[in-house]
């Protein structure tokens, strides 16, 4: 296994030519490491696992088995995009697992944030393990570990590994981007031909919308989070804020308030908008979103999203708040 220390001589990958050289070298090394064996990858559709998938497709083609677990907590359109990009366009060997009911059943009634995270993480491993057991002849496990994961923890962050697999499924690791910083992973992803909205996307937590559907997750509020998030992203993109604001999303709390629609009283959920900027996620400031745009987004969300009658904008920096609500 190669070293976990980035050599001082390693040039920062800042342009397409450097990315292409990195890709060529990785393809050679991956072919050497993997030979004619099979390699398994949990493909979430996030930047890191997508770049690893694209590298491996280039290096070993059908020997790569990608598993995409749809746990129901992804953003609108994401599972569909994974299938379209990797199966339809890149001809990857992709197993799509619809585990939505399974996750939501396990999460039903659970309101404590860390407990929700644990359930999502554990269930993910379980689903992935089941799929791994259906495969014959897997010898390698690919992971989208990146250099900050190595620097920030002794091993890898939970969302970048499927550590926790039982002993008999401990495959040899393949981590082709483990010495790269995030901006380099993006340059490599672009050079590999991945779509911009996959390569330049904002950070998204491992437990996904699960930590933005506050308290015990219900299907109606989860849909309200997903739909309002899609409207927010669409409006930020249209108004030049995509790529400018570090992270922006909506959250839906587990209480309702009184409103009025078409002359009738409603009792529905609020949507909270959060838009923040930060360098390292340890502290964050709030984006000064134009008021007219906030009014327009409010209008769209209250008209288009079911079970919602109110929109709030979170003005709190970190600290005292965290970026996520849970
Ligand atoms: P907080 O809320 O702690 O978030 O200010 C800082 C950054 O971390 C992300 N975040 C997570 N990412 N699993 C993840 O992979 C998690 O459980 C998790 N919780 C928060 C958050 O989106 C922000 O970018």
XYZ file of C-alpha atoms and ligand atoms in Angstrom:
350
model
C 0.000 0.000 0.000
C 1.348 3.436 -0.855
C 2.223 6.012 1.773
C -0.332 8.204 3.532
C 2.025 11.172 3.471
C 1.943 13.610 0.604
C 5.520 14.115 -0.636
C 6.715 17.727 -0.521
C 7.694 17.413 -4.168
C 4.129 16.620 -5.240
C 2.874 19.447 -7.434
C -0.560 20.911 -6.685
C -3.006 19.817 -9.414
C -4.381 23.122 -10.631
C -5.057 22.609 -14.332
C -6.220 20.087 -16.896
C -2.726 19.094 -18.045
C -1.646 18.242 -14.497
C -4.936 16.423 -13.913
C -4.428 14.349 -17.076
C -0.909 13.394 -15.962
C -2.295 12.358 -12.552
C -5.060 10.339 -14.224
C -2.599 8.513 -16.531
C -0.372 7.632 -13.614
C -3.278 6.464 -11.458
C -4.704 4.339 -14.268
C -1.328 2.595 -14.608
C -1.024 2.055 -10.860
C -4.622 0.893 -10.451
C -4.207 -1.670 -13.250
C -1.045 -2.918 -11.597
C -2.665 -3.155 -8.151
C -5.952 -4.706 -9.259
C -4.835 -6.929 -12.138
C -7.810 -8.978 -13.332
C -9.589 -8.939 -9.948
C -12.826 -7.210 -8.993
C -13.170 -4.038 -6.928
C -16.194 -2.814 -5.001
C -17.121 0.843 -4.438
C -19.893 2.530 -2.473
C -20.845 5.276 -4.918
C -22.846 8.050 -3.249
C -22.625 10.491 -6.131
C -20.592 12.945 -4.025
C -17.430 14.432 -5.537
C -14.921 12.035 -4.002
C -16.611 8.701 -4.672
C -17.628 9.879 -8.162
C -14.035 10.749 -9.071
C -12.824 7.404 -7.714
C -15.503 5.629 -9.779
C -14.540 7.481 -12.955
C -10.833 6.692 -12.400
C -11.576 3.017 -11.833
C -13.896 2.770 -14.832
C -11.029 4.126 -16.930
C -8.536 1.732 -15.359
C -10.427 -1.540 -14.999
C -13.859 -1.014 -16.619
C -16.285 -3.813 -15.803
C -14.098 -5.169 -12.987
C -15.424 -2.271 -10.919
C -18.711 -2.974 -9.154
C -20.373 0.245 -7.934
C -23.095 0.071 -5.320
C -25.372 3.088 -5.028
C -27.535 2.941 -1.921
C -30.568 5.208 -2.134
C -31.428 5.683 1.538
C -34.128 8.231 0.822
C -32.082 11.058 2.327
C -30.438 12.281 -0.878
C -31.263 15.550 -2.582
C -33.811 15.766 -5.357
C -32.512 14.191 -8.583
C -29.316 12.745 -7.098
C -29.994 8.987 -7.326
C -31.271 9.481 -10.890
C -28.130 11.404 -11.820
C -25.850 8.673 -10.459
C -27.612 6.091 -12.618
C -27.619 8.352 -15.683
C -23.950 9.393 -15.467
C -22.381 6.112 -14.398
C -24.605 3.396 -15.843
C -25.996 5.071 -18.952
C -23.119 7.324 -19.980
C -19.997 5.653 -18.571
C -21.278 2.104 -18.932
C -20.348 1.245 -15.346
C -21.282 -1.951 -13.632
C -23.698 -0.262 -11.196
C -25.967 -1.857 -8.634
C -28.751 0.515 -7.595
C -30.265 -0.383 -4.233
C -33.599 1.155 -3.333
C -33.359 1.068 0.463
C -35.680 4.006 1.130
C -38.340 2.113 3.101
C -35.728 0.231 5.060
C -34.021 3.398 6.270
C -37.208 5.317 6.969
C -38.675 2.385 8.910
C -35.533 2.168 11.060
C -35.598 5.931 11.662
C -39.288 6.161 12.483
C -39.852 7.794 15.867
C -36.137 8.465 16.494
C -35.604 12.130 17.345
C -32.153 12.283 18.931
C -29.657 13.631 16.335
C -26.690 11.397 17.147
C -28.945 8.346 17.322
C -30.301 9.206 13.866
C -26.730 9.472 12.541
C -25.802 6.110 14.085
C -28.822 4.376 12.578
C -28.117 5.828 9.134
C -24.433 4.820 9.308
C -25.123 1.324 10.618
C -27.924 0.634 8.153
C -25.715 1.812 5.314
C -23.028 -0.714 6.271
C -25.668 -3.438 6.514
C -27.092 -2.734 3.044
C -23.611 -2.496 1.556
C -22.573 -5.729 3.259
C -25.578 -7.563 1.796
C -24.682 -6.388 -1.690
C -21.007 -7.278 -1.181
C -22.006 -10.817 -0.196
C -23.923 -11.260 -3.446
C -20.720 -10.632 -5.419
C -18.189 -13.342 -6.187
C -14.478 -12.755 -6.374
C -14.217 -9.250 -4.916
C -10.696 -8.638 -3.621
C -10.564 -4.864 -3.374
C -12.604 -2.111 -1.782
C -12.278 1.381 -3.271
C -12.831 4.476 -1.128
C -12.965 8.195 -1.785
C -10.617 9.071 1.068
C -8.996 12.460 0.461
C -5.966 14.076 2.120
C -7.897 16.192 4.658
C -9.528 12.969 5.891
C -6.063 11.601 6.641
C -4.869 14.864 8.181
C -7.974 15.396 10.311
C -8.233 11.935 11.758
C -5.933 8.992 12.213
C -7.795 7.012 9.649
C -10.659 8.113 7.490
C -13.880 9.958 8.164
C -16.909 7.811 8.645
C -18.589 9.080 5.514
C -15.670 8.075 3.363
C -15.355 4.525 4.433
C -17.315 1.423 4.938
C -15.251 0.519 7.965
C -17.433 -1.637 10.143
C -17.723 -4.379 7.556
C -17.319 -7.801 9.168
C -13.877 -9.473 9.257
C -14.536 -11.786 6.294
C -15.286 -8.761 4.116
C -12.085 -6.877 4.872
C -10.873 -6.300 1.347
C -7.619 -4.685 0.313
C -8.150 -0.918 0.049
C -7.883 1.096 -3.144
C -7.711 4.840 -2.436
C -6.529 6.644 -5.568
C -7.265 10.221 -4.401
C -6.057 9.908 -0.830
C -3.181 12.372 -1.313
C -5.319 15.024 -2.994
C -6.973 18.106 -1.544
C -10.608 18.795 -2.398
C -9.862 21.421 -5.064
C -7.531 18.941 -6.783
C -10.166 16.203 -6.700
C -12.502 18.620 -8.485
C -9.926 19.433 -11.195
C -9.357 15.699 -11.729
C -13.133 15.080 -11.855
C -13.558 17.741 -14.504
C -10.700 16.265 -16.568
C -12.415 12.869 -16.304
C -15.513 14.379 -17.907
C -17.840 14.346 -14.889
C -20.646 16.945 -14.998
C -20.021 20.307 -13.305
C -22.914 19.928 -10.895
C -21.324 16.728 -9.608
C -17.769 18.071 -9.453
C -18.406 21.539 -8.014
C -21.196 20.710 -5.619
C -21.369 22.146 -2.116
C -20.545 19.955 0.896
C -23.330 17.559 1.810
C -23.341 15.631 5.105
C -23.139 11.842 5.079
C -26.540 11.466 6.815
C -27.943 13.714 4.111
C -31.368 15.281 4.498
C -31.797 13.120 7.602
C -30.180 15.869 9.715
C -32.287 18.566 8.038
C -35.612 16.886 8.663
C -35.418 17.834 12.331
C -36.484 15.494 15.099
C -38.134 12.208 14.187
C -38.182 11.922 10.376
C -41.580 11.743 8.730
C -42.160 11.265 5.017
C -44.170 14.465 4.591
C -41.510 16.662 6.200
C -38.705 14.834 4.380
C -40.416 15.638 1.080
C -40.805 19.264 2.227
C -37.032 19.418 2.906
C -36.204 17.827 -0.453
C -38.538 20.042 -2.490
C -37.632 23.290 -0.716
C -33.904 22.477 -1.039
C -34.386 21.937 -4.784
C -36.093 25.338 -5.130
C -33.351 27.046 -3.096
C -30.616 25.455 -5.211
C -32.387 26.347 -8.450
C -32.820 29.983 -7.396
C -29.240 30.303 -6.115
C -27.969 28.919 -9.429
C -30.189 31.281 -11.449
C -29.051 34.272 -9.417
C -25.291 33.691 -9.490
C -24.959 32.448 -5.917
C -24.075 28.837 -6.754
C -20.316 28.472 -6.394
C -20.196 31.767 -4.461
C -21.896 30.623 -1.259
C -20.085 27.802 0.536
C -23.138 25.892 1.774
C -26.860 26.549 1.520
C -29.813 24.376 2.316
C -33.209 24.184 3.964
C -34.310 22.465 7.152
C -37.812 21.617 8.338
C -38.550 21.525 12.096
C -40.999 19.173 13.724
C -43.613 21.714 14.739
C -46.351 23.477 12.838
C -47.746 26.985 12.921
C -50.965 28.637 11.846
C -51.272 30.188 8.409
C -53.840 30.997 5.770
C -54.222 29.849 2.166
C -57.075 30.559 -0.270
C -59.033 32.107 2.599
C -58.721 28.977 4.722
C -56.759 28.425 7.913
C -53.731 26.148 7.588
C -51.627 24.414 10.212
C -48.373 23.521 8.496
C -44.563 23.366 8.783
C -42.057 26.199 8.418
C -39.013 25.915 6.145
C -35.732 27.384 7.423
C -33.206 28.679 4.886
C -29.508 28.596 5.799
C -26.708 30.048 3.644
C -23.199 30.294 5.067
C -19.597 30.953 4.132
C -16.556 29.468 5.793
C -12.995 28.364 5.127
C -12.798 25.296 7.318
C -16.357 24.774 8.671
C -15.107 25.527 12.203
C -16.600 29.024 12.096
C -19.034 30.427 9.552
C -20.633 33.703 8.561
C -24.088 34.174 7.071
C -24.377 35.085 3.371
C -26.051 38.432 2.767
C -28.714 37.064 0.401
C -30.611 39.873 -1.390
C -33.946 40.464 0.310
C -35.905 40.404 -2.967
C -34.466 36.979 -3.750
C -35.434 35.703 -0.295
C -38.967 37.010 -0.879
C -39.122 35.280 -4.269
C -37.869 31.987 -2.792
C -40.394 32.305 0.046
C -43.157 32.826 -2.487
C -42.117 29.757 -4.488
C -41.677 27.497 -1.441
C -45.026 28.414 0.123
C -46.804 27.971 -3.221
C -45.011 24.859 -4.506
C -44.138 22.789 -1.446
C -46.869 20.818 0.250
C -47.438 21.112 4.019
C -45.476 24.384 4.275
C -46.932 27.810 5.123
C -43.971 29.833 6.393
C -40.310 30.482 5.481
C -37.600 31.672 7.883
C -34.017 32.803 7.222
C -31.369 31.767 9.741
C -29.239 34.826 10.612
C -26.941 33.047 13.051
C -23.187 32.687 12.485
C -21.129 29.750 13.801
C -20.674 30.164 16.713
C -23.166 30.372 18.359
C -25.009 28.066 15.956
C -23.538 25.150 14.063
C -23.961 25.061 10.293
C -26.441 22.184 10.381
C -29.402 22.317 12.743
C -28.749 18.840 14.173
P -21.642 21.792 11.683
O -23.116 21.594 11.666
O -20.935 20.907 12.681
O -21.133 21.339 10.251
O -21.242 23.233 11.861
C -19.838 21.538 9.729
C -19.789 20.862 8.365
O -19.886 19.449 8.512
C -21.021 18.956 7.833
N -21.623 17.916 8.677
C -21.482 16.599 8.467
N -20.844 15.917 7.489
N -21.536 13.881 8.486
C -20.893 14.566 7.505
O -20.347 13.928 6.611
C -22.195 14.502 9.492
O -22.794 13.859 10.355
C -22.167 15.934 9.472
N -22.686 16.880 10.300
C -22.340 18.073 9.791
C -21.933 20.148 7.621
O -22.793 19.974 6.511
C -20.943 21.262 7.443
O -20.454 21.293 6.119
